[in-house]
Amino acid sequence: MSPIYLVYPNFLTFMDKAEKSVGKLSGTVKSGYFTIRLTDPSVERGAYIKVKHEVYGWVLARIEAMRRFLDDFDDEETMAEARTIGYRDGRNIYFPKTPFRPESEVFRADTSLITSVLGLSQSSEGKGIYIGFLEGHSIPVFLDVEKTIGKHVSVLAKTGAGKSYTVAVILEELLKANVAVVVIDPHGEYRTLGEENDEYDLMMKYGVKAHSYADVLTEYAVNTTINEGAKKIALPSTFDLMELAEIMPMKLGDRQQSILYNVLKDLEGRQYTLEELIKSVGEEPNPSAWKVLSGLESLRDSGLFEGNPIDYKGLVQPGKISLINLLGSDPQIQQIVVAKVVKDLFDLRREGAIPPLFFLIEEAHNFCPERGFGDVVSSSILRTAAAEGRKFGFRLCIVSQRPARVDKNVLSQCNTQIILKVTNPNDLRAISQSIEGFTAGMENDIKQLAVGHALIVGESVEQPLIVDVRVRETRHKAGSAVKKPRPQETKPPLERLQRKPRRRRNPFWDWILRLFIREKKPQSKRKAVKQEKSGDKPAEDDVSP
């Protein structure tokens, strides 16, 4: 008996260490997609799984959709649709050329396989943008800084999905990476980067420490009455003809542009103020100068060109962030500020006069709208910066809650997209047109994302990833989508979930019950009246209770 006793515990140990199957492949199996009959009720949509291929070994896949139903025997079954991701061989990820064998066992993917195939293992060892955890796992996701921002990036979401929160996380990481950052902030949302976060439980969960970036943050504003503590922004009054013609409040004809050209040519080569420009135009004898004069006076009255002009070399410094707070200013004034600042910084960067920078534009649909939604003074220069900026180290970040209203040429230039929850069909269509290889599965993911979760696609990741964005190091502005612990109920529900109905009674047993058990029926009123007229007393069994 002793030999059996010695072997038995070892057998139990082996069984404990063996992986537990969560289901089997069902039906027709294709190399890209397959169906699973699940046996583990804890498996959720979005879970990473693995299947053993007879040639390629373990292959990673992801569950895209799930459904529950009753089979022919009234037993509940759960079926899942999975998408094959691939397997890693050396430095590259390969897609299996032949499908899996039918009825193959399916297992939960282990951390090492996930990090290897998704390309997360190397990123976590080095420095990068710590964006959060892979959804459903405690695997940190790091994005390479240069791959993420080098060829422009977009952050898109519906209102309240956590867009500004995600942007703030990215800004914190870029400052730690010594990147020069300039932010167009229409609502003053990012001034709290100078204040520490106090959500200690969440920070412990994500491995984050509270931090303030007040020492590297400078805030500029058009309206310093509303935005206390901000520096008054004054724009340089030096222009070229096309720039000045675009920011004028009215469209100039050929004659007016000719007058401007002659005046600017006379002032070329020296610093001049807007007042001097107005004086020079006023000296022109041509009557067409009056329209030019009226436009220049409107620019002067805006107050944007009063005082000492902003020092662009001080605005753009490695490891520092400059906020241009536009809260409380007129939309047309905001557009002039964006047009002038982008034009000047782009020219300076092209000349090598300032270091490479990350230029972020919140509410981008107001500054580079899609044709058909209007044309504003900042549209032209932003199209140019999107098309040519990557060559000169002028990295754009387009942030919007209305992707359909952003210029499609600008949006399509962003090689990394960070997309939070979006449900509007027009916005989803605009996103799909800007992403190469966009699939129906991605669209479903985007529509069902929880607040604070983001789909990341593009050059910064080897495979599309859904990330639970980490908590901020800095305080978040009240009134926006705030990072909170997400309980189980926020998980996406099963598609086409059918409630399990009560089991139908067997007709045979119903017939048996009716045959042997006769129910007592209450006496009707008509029968009671008839008995009363005849003088008969009803039997006790006929009396209703």
Coordinates of C-alpha atoms in Angstrom, one line a residue:
M1 CA 0.0 0.0 0.0
S2 CA 2.9 2.4 0.7
P3 CA 3.9 2.8 -3.0
I4 CA 0.3 3.9 -3.8
Y5 CA 0.4 6.3 -0.9
L6 CA 3.6 7.9 -2.1
V7 CA 2.4 8.3 -5.6
Y8 CA -1.1 9.7 -4.8
P9 CA 0.1 13.0 -3.2
N10 CA 2.4 13.6 -6.1
F11 CA -0.5 13.0 -8.5
L12 CA -2.6 15.6 -6.6
T13 CA 0.2 18.1 -6.7
F14 CA 0.5 17.6 -10.5
M15 CA -3.3 18.2 -10.9
D16 CA -3.1 21.4 -8.8
K17 CA -0.3 22.8 -11.0
A18 CA -2.0 21.8 -14.3
E19 CA -3.9 24.5 -16.1
K20 CA -7.6 24.4 -16.0
S21 CA -9.4 24.6 -19.3
V22 CA -12.1 27.3 -19.6
G23 CA -13.8 25.8 -22.7
K24 CA -13.4 24.1 -26.1
L25 CA -13.4 25.3 -29.7
S26 CA -16.8 24.7 -31.3
G27 CA -18.1 24.6 -34.8
T28 CA -16.1 25.7 -37.8
V29 CA -12.6 27.0 -36.8
K30 CA -10.9 29.7 -38.9
S31 CA -7.4 31.0 -38.4
G32 CA -8.5 34.5 -37.6
Y33 CA -11.8 33.9 -35.6
F34 CA -13.3 31.0 -33.8
T35 CA -16.1 30.1 -31.4
I36 CA -15.7 28.7 -27.9
R37 CA -18.1 26.8 -25.8
L38 CA -17.2 28.1 -22.4
T39 CA -17.3 26.0 -19.2
D40 CA -15.9 28.6 -16.8
P41 CA -18.6 31.3 -15.9
S42 CA -16.0 33.8 -14.7
V43 CA -14.6 34.4 -18.2
E44 CA -15.5 37.9 -19.5
R45 CA -15.6 39.7 -22.7
G46 CA -12.2 41.2 -23.4
A47 CA -10.3 38.4 -21.6
Y48 CA -7.1 37.1 -23.2
I49 CA -7.0 33.4 -23.8
K50 CA -4.5 30.9 -25.4
V51 CA -4.9 27.9 -27.6
K52 CA -2.2 25.3 -28.4
H53 CA -1.5 25.0 -32.1
E54 CA -0.1 21.8 -33.4
V55 CA 2.6 23.7 -35.4
Y56 CA 3.1 27.1 -33.7
G57 CA 2.6 26.3 -30.1
W58 CA 0.7 28.6 -27.8
V59 CA -1.2 31.3 -29.7
L60 CA -2.8 34.4 -28.0
A61 CA -6.4 35.4 -28.7
R62 CA -9.0 37.8 -27.2
I63 CA -12.7 37.2 -26.5
E64 CA -14.6 39.8 -28.6
A65 CA -18.2 38.9 -27.9
M66 CA -20.3 36.5 -25.7
R67 CA -23.9 35.1 -25.7
R68 CA -26.0 32.9 -23.5
F69 CA -28.8 30.7 -24.6
L70 CA -30.8 27.5 -23.8
D71 CA -30.0 24.4 -25.8
D72 CA -32.5 21.8 -26.9
F73 CA -32.5 20.2 -23.5
D74 CA -33.2 23.5 -21.7
D75 CA -29.6 23.6 -20.4
E76 CA -27.9 27.0 -20.4
E77 CA -24.8 27.4 -22.5
T78 CA -22.3 30.3 -23.0
M79 CA -20.6 30.8 -26.4
A80 CA -17.8 33.2 -27.1
E81 CA -16.4 34.7 -30.3
A82 CA -12.6 35.1 -30.1
R83 CA -10.1 36.9 -32.4
T84 CA -6.7 35.4 -32.9
I85 CA -3.8 37.9 -32.1
G86 CA -0.8 35.7 -32.9
Y87 CA 2.4 34.2 -31.4
R88 CA 5.9 35.6 -31.0
D89 CA 8.9 34.1 -32.7
G90 CA 12.0 36.1 -31.9
R91 CA 11.4 39.8 -32.4
N92 CA 8.3 39.5 -34.6
I93 CA 4.6 38.5 -34.1
Y94 CA 3.2 36.1 -36.5
F95 CA -0.3 35.1 -37.4
P96 CA -1.0 31.3 -37.7
K97 CA -1.5 30.3 -41.3
T98 CA -3.6 27.3 -40.5
P99 CA -6.6 27.1 -38.1
F100 CA -6.6 25.3 -34.7
R101 CA -7.9 21.7 -34.5
P102 CA -11.6 21.5 -33.7
E103 CA -12.5 20.8 -30.1
S104 CA -9.1 22.1 -28.9
E105 CA -8.9 23.1 -25.2
V106 CA -8.9 26.8 -24.4
F107 CA -7.0 28.3 -21.4
R108 CA -6.6 31.7 -19.8
A109 CA -3.5 33.4 -21.1
D110 CA -0.7 33.7 -18.6
T111 CA 1.1 37.0 -18.0
S112 CA 4.3 36.0 -19.7
L113 CA 2.5 35.2 -23.0
I114 CA 0.4 38.4 -22.9
T115 CA 3.4 40.7 -22.3
S116 CA 5.4 38.9 -24.9
V117 CA 2.9 38.9 -27.7
L118 CA 1.6 42.4 -27.0
G119 CA 5.1 43.8 -26.7
L120 CA 4.7 45.0 -23.1
S121 CA 7.6 43.1 -21.5
Q122 CA 10.4 45.3 -23.0
S123 CA 8.4 48.5 -22.4
S124 CA 8.0 47.9 -18.7
E125 CA 11.7 47.4 -18.2
G126 CA 12.6 50.8 -19.7
K127 CA 11.3 54.3 -19.3
G128 CA 8.2 55.4 -21.0
I129 CA 4.7 56.8 -20.6
Y130 CA 3.1 54.8 -17.8
I131 CA -0.5 55.1 -19.0
G132 CA -2.1 52.4 -16.7
F133 CA -3.0 48.7 -16.5
L134 CA -4.0 46.4 -19.2
E135 CA -7.7 46.0 -18.8
G136 CA -8.6 43.0 -16.5
H137 CA -5.0 42.5 -15.5
S138 CA -2.4 44.1 -13.2
I139 CA 0.1 44.4 -16.1
P140 CA 1.4 48.0 -16.4
V141 CA 1.4 49.5 -19.9
F142 CA 4.3 51.7 -20.9
L143 CA 4.2 53.6 -24.2
D144 CA 7.5 54.6 -25.9
V145 CA 7.7 58.4 -25.7
E146 CA 9.1 59.0 -29.2
K147 CA 6.7 56.5 -30.9
T148 CA 3.7 57.9 -29.1
I149 CA 4.2 61.7 -29.7
G150 CA 6.8 61.7 -32.6
K151 CA 4.2 61.5 -35.3
H152 CA 1.3 63.2 -33.6
V153 CA -1.3 61.8 -31.3
S154 CA -5.1 62.2 -30.8
V155 CA -7.2 61.7 -27.7
L156 CA -10.9 61.3 -28.6
A157 CA -13.9 60.6 -26.3
K158 CA -17.5 61.6 -25.6
T159 CA -18.1 64.1 -22.8
G160 CA -17.6 62.6 -19.4
A161 CA -15.6 59.6 -20.6
G162 CA -12.3 60.7 -18.9
K163 CA -10.6 62.5 -21.8
S164 CA -9.1 65.4 -19.9
Y165 CA -8.1 63.0 -17.1
T166 CA -6.2 60.8 -19.5
V167 CA -4.5 63.9 -21.1
A168 CA -3.3 65.0 -17.7
V169 CA -1.8 61.6 -17.1
I170 CA 0.1 61.9 -20.4
L171 CA 1.3 65.4 -19.5
E172 CA 2.6 64.2 -16.1
E173 CA 4.6 61.5 -17.9
L174 CA 6.0 63.8 -20.6
L175 CA 7.2 66.2 -18.0
K176 CA 9.1 63.4 -16.2
A177 CA 10.6 62.5 -19.6
N178 CA 11.9 66.1 -20.0
V179 CA 9.7 67.0 -22.9
A180 CA 8.8 70.7 -23.6
V181 CA 5.0 71.0 -23.5
V182 CA 2.6 73.8 -24.6
V183 CA -1.1 73.4 -24.0
I184 CA -4.0 75.3 -25.4
D185 CA -6.5 75.1 -22.6
P186 CA -9.9 76.7 -23.4
H187 CA -11.5 75.9 -20.0
G188 CA -8.6 76.2 -17.6
E189 CA -8.7 72.4 -16.8
Y190 CA -5.0 71.8 -16.5
R191 CA -3.9 74.4 -14.0
T192 CA -4.4 71.8 -11.2
L193 CA -1.2 70.1 -12.5
G194 CA 0.3 72.3 -9.9
E195 CA -1.6 70.6 -7.0
E196 CA -1.0 67.2 -5.5
N197 CA -3.6 64.5 -5.6
D198 CA -5.0 63.1 -2.3
E199 CA -6.6 59.9 -3.5
Y200 CA -4.1 57.7 -1.7
D201 CA -5.9 54.4 -2.0
L202 CA -6.0 54.7 -5.7
M203 CA -2.5 55.8 -6.0
M204 CA -1.4 52.8 -4.0
K205 CA -3.3 50.5 -6.4
Y206 CA -1.6 51.9 -9.4
G207 CA 1.8 52.4 -7.8
V208 CA 1.7 56.2 -8.1
K209 CA 2.9 58.9 -5.7
A210 CA 1.4 62.3 -5.3
H211 CA 3.3 65.1 -7.0
S212 CA 3.0 68.8 -7.9
Y213 CA 4.4 70.2 -11.1
A214 CA 4.0 73.8 -9.9
D215 CA 7.7 74.5 -10.2
V216 CA 7.7 73.7 -14.0
L217 CA 4.3 75.1 -14.8
T218 CA 3.7 78.6 -16.2
E219 CA 0.2 79.8 -17.0
Y220 CA -0.7 82.5 -19.5
A221 CA -4.2 83.9 -20.0
V222 CA -6.0 86.4 -22.2
N223 CA -8.4 87.3 -19.4
T224 CA -6.4 87.6 -16.2
T225 CA -9.4 88.8 -14.2
I226 CA -11.0 85.4 -14.3
N227 CA -7.8 83.5 -14.3
E228 CA -6.0 84.9 -11.2
G229 CA -2.3 84.3 -11.0
A230 CA -1.9 83.8 -14.7
K231 CA 0.5 86.0 -16.8
K232 CA -1.1 88.3 -19.3
I233 CA -0.4 87.0 -22.8
A234 CA 0.7 89.5 -25.4
L235 CA 1.3 88.4 -29.0
P236 CA 4.2 89.7 -31.2
S237 CA 2.9 92.2 -33.8
T238 CA 5.2 91.0 -36.6
F239 CA 3.3 89.4 -39.5
D240 CA 3.7 88.2 -43.0
L241 CA 1.0 89.0 -45.6
M242 CA -0.8 85.7 -45.6
E243 CA -0.8 85.5 -41.8
L244 CA -2.2 89.0 -41.4
A245 CA -4.8 88.4 -44.1
E246 CA -6.1 85.3 -42.4
I247 CA -6.4 86.7 -38.9
M248 CA -8.2 89.9 -40.0
P249 CA -11.9 90.0 -39.0
M250 CA -13.0 90.5 -42.6
K251 CA -11.9 89.0 -45.9
L252 CA -9.5 91.2 -47.8
G253 CA -9.7 91.7 -51.6
D254 CA -6.7 91.9 -54.0
R255 CA -6.4 95.7 -53.6
Q256 CA -6.4 95.6 -49.8
Q257 CA -3.8 92.8 -49.8
S258 CA -1.7 94.8 -52.2
I259 CA -1.7 97.8 -49.7
L260 CA -0.8 95.5 -46.8
Y261 CA 2.0 93.9 -48.9
N262 CA 3.6 97.4 -49.6
V263 CA 3.3 98.5 -46.0
L264 CA 4.8 95.3 -44.6
K265 CA 7.6 95.4 -47.1
D266 CA 8.5 98.9 -45.9
L267 CA 8.6 97.7 -42.3
E268 CA 10.5 94.5 -43.1
G269 CA 13.7 94.0 -41.2
R270 CA 12.8 95.8 -38.0
Q271 CA 10.6 95.4 -34.9
Y272 CA 7.4 97.3 -35.1
T273 CA 4.2 97.6 -33.1
L274 CA 0.6 97.2 -34.3
E275 CA 0.2 100.9 -33.7
E276 CA 3.0 101.7 -36.2
L277 CA 1.4 99.3 -38.7
I278 CA -1.9 101.1 -38.4
K279 CA -0.2 104.5 -38.8
S280 CA 1.6 103.3 -42.0
V281 CA -1.6 102.0 -43.5
G282 CA -3.4 105.3 -42.6
E283 CA -0.9 107.2 -44.7
E284 CA -1.8 105.3 -47.8
P285 CA -3.8 107.6 -50.2
N286 CA -5.8 104.7 -51.8
P287 CA -9.4 104.6 -50.5
S288 CA -9.2 100.8 -50.3
A289 CA -6.9 101.3 -47.3
W290 CA -9.9 102.2 -45.1
K291 CA -11.0 98.6 -45.0
V292 CA -7.5 97.4 -44.0
L293 CA -7.4 100.1 -41.4
S294 CA -10.7 99.0 -39.9
G295 CA -9.5 95.4 -39.6
L296 CA -6.2 96.4 -38.0
E297 CA -8.0 98.6 -35.5
S298 CA -10.2 95.6 -34.5
L299 CA -7.0 93.6 -33.8
R300 CA -5.7 96.4 -31.7
D301 CA -8.9 96.7 -29.7
S302 CA -8.7 93.0 -28.9
G303 CA -5.8 93.7 -26.5
L304 CA -3.8 90.7 -27.8
F305 CA -1.0 92.8 -29.0
E306 CA -0.6 95.2 -26.1
G307 CA 2.5 95.2 -23.8
N308 CA 5.7 93.2 -24.0
P309 CA 5.2 90.3 -26.4
I310 CA 5.6 86.7 -25.1
D311 CA 9.1 85.2 -25.1
Y312 CA 8.7 82.1 -27.2
K313 CA 12.1 80.7 -26.0
G314 CA 10.8 81.0 -22.4
L315 CA 7.5 79.4 -23.5
V316 CA 9.2 76.3 -24.9
Q317 CA 11.7 74.7 -22.4
P318 CA 12.5 71.0 -21.9
G319 CA 10.8 69.5 -18.9
K320 CA 8.5 72.5 -18.5
I321 CA 4.8 73.1 -19.4
S322 CA 3.2 76.3 -20.5
L323 CA -0.5 76.6 -20.3
I324 CA -2.3 79.1 -22.5
N325 CA -5.6 79.5 -20.6
L326 CA -8.3 80.9 -22.9
L327 CA -11.1 80.7 -20.3
G328 CA -13.3 83.8 -20.4
S329 CA -12.2 85.0 -23.9
D330 CA -14.3 85.3 -27.1
P331 CA -14.1 82.4 -29.5
Q332 CA -12.7 84.6 -32.3
I333 CA -10.0 85.8 -29.9
Q334 CA -9.1 82.2 -29.0
Q335 CA -8.7 81.3 -32.6
I336 CA -6.4 84.3 -33.3
V337 CA -4.3 83.3 -30.3
V338 CA -4.0 79.7 -31.5
A339 CA -3.3 80.8 -35.1
K340 CA -0.5 83.2 -34.1
V341 CA 1.2 81.0 -31.5
V342 CA 1.2 77.9 -33.8
K343 CA 2.5 79.9 -36.7
D344 CA 5.3 81.5 -34.7
L345 CA 6.4 78.4 -32.9
F346 CA 6.3 76.3 -36.1
D347 CA 8.5 78.8 -37.9
L348 CA 10.9 79.0 -34.9
R349 CA 11.1 75.2 -34.7
R350 CA 11.7 74.9 -38.4
E351 CA 14.7 77.3 -38.0
G352 CA 15.9 75.3 -34.9
A353 CA 15.5 78.4 -32.6
I354 CA 13.5 76.4 -30.0
P355 CA 13.7 72.8 -28.9
P356 CA 11.3 70.1 -30.1
L357 CA 7.9 70.4 -28.4
F358 CA 4.6 68.7 -27.7
F359 CA 1.8 71.1 -28.6
L360 CA -1.6 70.0 -27.3
I361 CA -4.9 71.5 -28.4
E362 CA -8.0 70.9 -26.3
E363 CA -11.4 71.4 -28.0
A364 CA -9.6 70.9 -31.4
H365 CA -12.9 70.9 -33.3
N366 CA -13.1 74.7 -32.5
F367 CA -9.7 75.4 -34.0
C368 CA -9.5 73.1 -37.0
P369 CA -13.1 72.2 -37.9
E370 CA -13.9 69.8 -40.7
R371 CA -15.0 71.6 -43.9
G372 CA -18.7 72.1 -43.7
F373 CA -18.6 73.1 -40.1
G374 CA -17.0 76.4 -40.8
D375 CA -13.5 77.7 -41.4
V376 CA -11.6 79.6 -38.7
V377 CA -8.4 81.6 -38.8
S378 CA -6.4 78.8 -37.1
S379 CA -7.4 76.0 -39.6
S380 CA -4.8 76.7 -42.3
I381 CA -1.7 76.7 -40.0
L382 CA -2.9 73.6 -38.1
R383 CA -3.3 71.7 -41.3
T384 CA 0.3 72.7 -42.2
A385 CA 1.6 71.8 -38.8
A386 CA -0.1 68.4 -39.0
A387 CA 1.3 67.7 -42.4
E388 CA 4.8 68.9 -41.9
G389 CA 5.4 69.3 -38.2
R390 CA 6.7 65.8 -37.6
K391 CA 9.8 66.5 -39.8
F392 CA 10.8 69.4 -37.6
G393 CA 9.9 68.1 -34.1
F394 CA 6.6 70.0 -33.8
R395 CA 4.5 67.2 -32.3
L396 CA 0.7 67.8 -32.2
C397 CA -1.9 66.4 -29.9
I398 CA -5.5 66.7 -31.0
V399 CA -8.0 66.4 -28.2
S400 CA -11.8 66.5 -28.9
Q401 CA -15.1 65.1 -27.8
R402 CA -16.5 65.6 -31.4
P403 CA -14.2 63.7 -33.7
A404 CA -16.6 64.1 -36.7
R405 CA -16.1 67.9 -36.5
V406 CA -12.3 67.8 -36.6
D407 CA -10.6 68.4 -39.9
K408 CA -10.1 64.8 -41.3
N409 CA -6.8 65.8 -42.8
V410 CA -5.5 66.8 -39.4
L411 CA -7.0 63.8 -37.6
S412 CA -5.6 61.3 -40.1
Q413 CA -2.1 62.6 -39.6
C414 CA -2.1 61.3 -36.0
N415 CA -0.3 58.0 -35.9
T416 CA -1.3 57.1 -32.3
Q417 CA -4.9 57.3 -31.3
I418 CA -6.1 57.1 -27.7
I419 CA -9.8 56.6 -27.8
L420 CA -12.1 56.5 -24.8
K421 CA -15.9 55.8 -24.9
V422 CA -17.6 57.1 -28.0
T423 CA -21.2 56.3 -29.0
N424 CA -22.2 58.9 -31.6
P425 CA -22.4 57.2 -35.1
N426 CA -20.9 60.2 -36.9
D427 CA -17.9 60.3 -34.4
L428 CA -17.4 56.6 -34.7
R429 CA -17.3 56.9 -38.5
A430 CA -14.8 59.7 -38.4
I431 CA -12.6 57.6 -36.0
S432 CA -12.8 54.5 -38.3
Q433 CA -11.7 56.6 -41.3
S434 CA -8.7 57.9 -39.4
I435 CA -7.4 54.5 -38.2
E436 CA -5.8 52.0 -40.6
G437 CA -7.2 48.5 -40.1
F438 CA -10.2 49.6 -38.0
T439 CA -12.5 46.6 -37.3
A440 CA -16.1 46.1 -36.2
G441 CA -14.7 44.6 -33.0
M442 CA -12.8 47.9 -32.3
E443 CA -16.1 49.8 -32.8
N444 CA -17.9 47.6 -30.3
D445 CA -15.0 48.0 -27.8
I446 CA -15.2 51.8 -28.1
K447 CA -18.9 51.9 -27.5
Q448 CA -18.7 49.7 -24.4
L449 CA -15.6 51.2 -22.7
A450 CA -16.0 52.0 -19.1
V451 CA -15.2 55.6 -17.9
G452 CA -11.4 55.9 -17.6
H453 CA -10.7 53.0 -20.0
A454 CA -9.1 53.7 -23.4
L455 CA -8.4 51.8 -26.6
I456 CA -4.9 52.6 -27.8
V457 CA -4.0 51.9 -31.4
G458 CA -1.3 53.0 -33.8
E459 CA 2.5 53.3 -33.9
S460 CA 3.0 53.3 -30.1
V461 CA 1.7 49.8 -29.6
E462 CA 2.3 46.5 -31.5
Q463 CA -1.3 45.5 -31.0
P464 CA -4.5 47.4 -30.1
L465 CA -4.7 47.6 -26.3
I466 CA -7.5 48.4 -23.9
V467 CA -6.0 50.2 -20.9
D468 CA -7.4 51.1 -17.5
V469 CA -5.9 54.6 -17.2
R470 CA -3.9 55.1 -14.0
V471 CA -4.8 57.6 -11.3
R472 CA -3.3 61.1 -11.6
E473 CA -0.4 62.3 -9.5
T474 CA -2.0 65.7 -9.5
R475 CA -5.4 66.9 -8.4
H476 CA -8.2 66.7 -10.9
K477 CA -10.5 69.7 -11.6
A478 CA -13.9 69.3 -10.0
G479 CA -16.9 68.7 -12.3
S480 CA -15.2 66.4 -14.7
A481 CA -15.1 62.7 -14.9
V482 CA -13.1 61.7 -11.8
K483 CA -11.1 58.5 -11.4
K484 CA -13.0 56.2 -9.0
P485 CA -12.6 52.5 -8.1
R486 CA -14.6 50.6 -10.7
P487 CA -16.6 47.7 -9.1
Q488 CA -17.6 44.6 -10.9
E489 CA -20.8 46.0 -12.3
T490 CA -18.9 48.3 -14.6
K491 CA -17.7 45.3 -16.6
P492 CA -19.3 45.2 -20.1
P493 CA -22.4 42.9 -20.0
L494 CA -22.8 39.9 -22.2
E495 CA -24.2 40.7 -25.6
R496 CA -27.7 39.4 -26.4
L497 CA -28.0 38.0 -22.8
Q498 CA -31.2 36.1 -22.5
R499 CA -32.7 35.5 -19.0
K500 CA -33.2 31.9 -18.3
P501 CA -36.9 31.3 -18.3
R502 CA -38.7 29.0 -15.9
R503 CA -38.6 25.4 -17.0
R504 CA -41.8 24.3 -18.9
R505 CA -43.9 21.7 -17.1
N506 CA -44.1 18.3 -18.7
P507 CA -47.6 17.9 -20.3
F508 CA -47.7 14.2 -19.3
W509 CA -47.5 15.0 -15.6
D510 CA -50.0 17.8 -16.0
W511 CA -52.5 15.3 -17.4
I512 CA -51.8 12.9 -14.5
L513 CA -52.4 15.7 -12.0
R514 CA -55.7 16.7 -13.6
L515 CA -56.8 13.0 -13.7
F516 CA -56.2 12.2 -10.0
I517 CA -56.6 15.6 -8.2
R518 CA -59.9 17.4 -8.7
E519 CA -59.9 20.9 -7.4
K520 CA -62.9 22.3 -5.5
K521 CA -64.5 25.1 -7.5
P522 CA -66.3 27.9 -5.7
Q523 CA -70.1 28.0 -6.0
S524 CA -71.4 30.4 -8.6
K525 CA -74.0 33.1 -7.8
R526 CA -76.5 31.7 -10.3
K527 CA -76.4 28.3 -8.5
A528 CA -76.8 29.8 -5.1
V529 CA -79.9 31.8 -6.2
K530 CA -81.5 28.7 -7.8
Q531 CA -81.1 26.7 -4.6
E532 CA -82.6 29.6 -2.5
K533 CA -85.7 29.7 -4.7
S534 CA -86.2 25.9 -4.4
G535 CA -85.8 26.0 -0.7
D536 CA -82.9 23.6 -0.7
K537 CA -79.9 24.2 1.4
P538 CA -76.6 23.9 -0.3
A539 CA -74.3 21.1 0.8
E540 CA -71.4 22.1 2.9
D541 CA -69.0 21.2 0.2
D542 CA -70.7 23.6 -2.2
V543 CA -70.5 26.6 0.1
S544 CA -67.8 29.1 -0.9
P545 CA -65.4 29.8 1.9

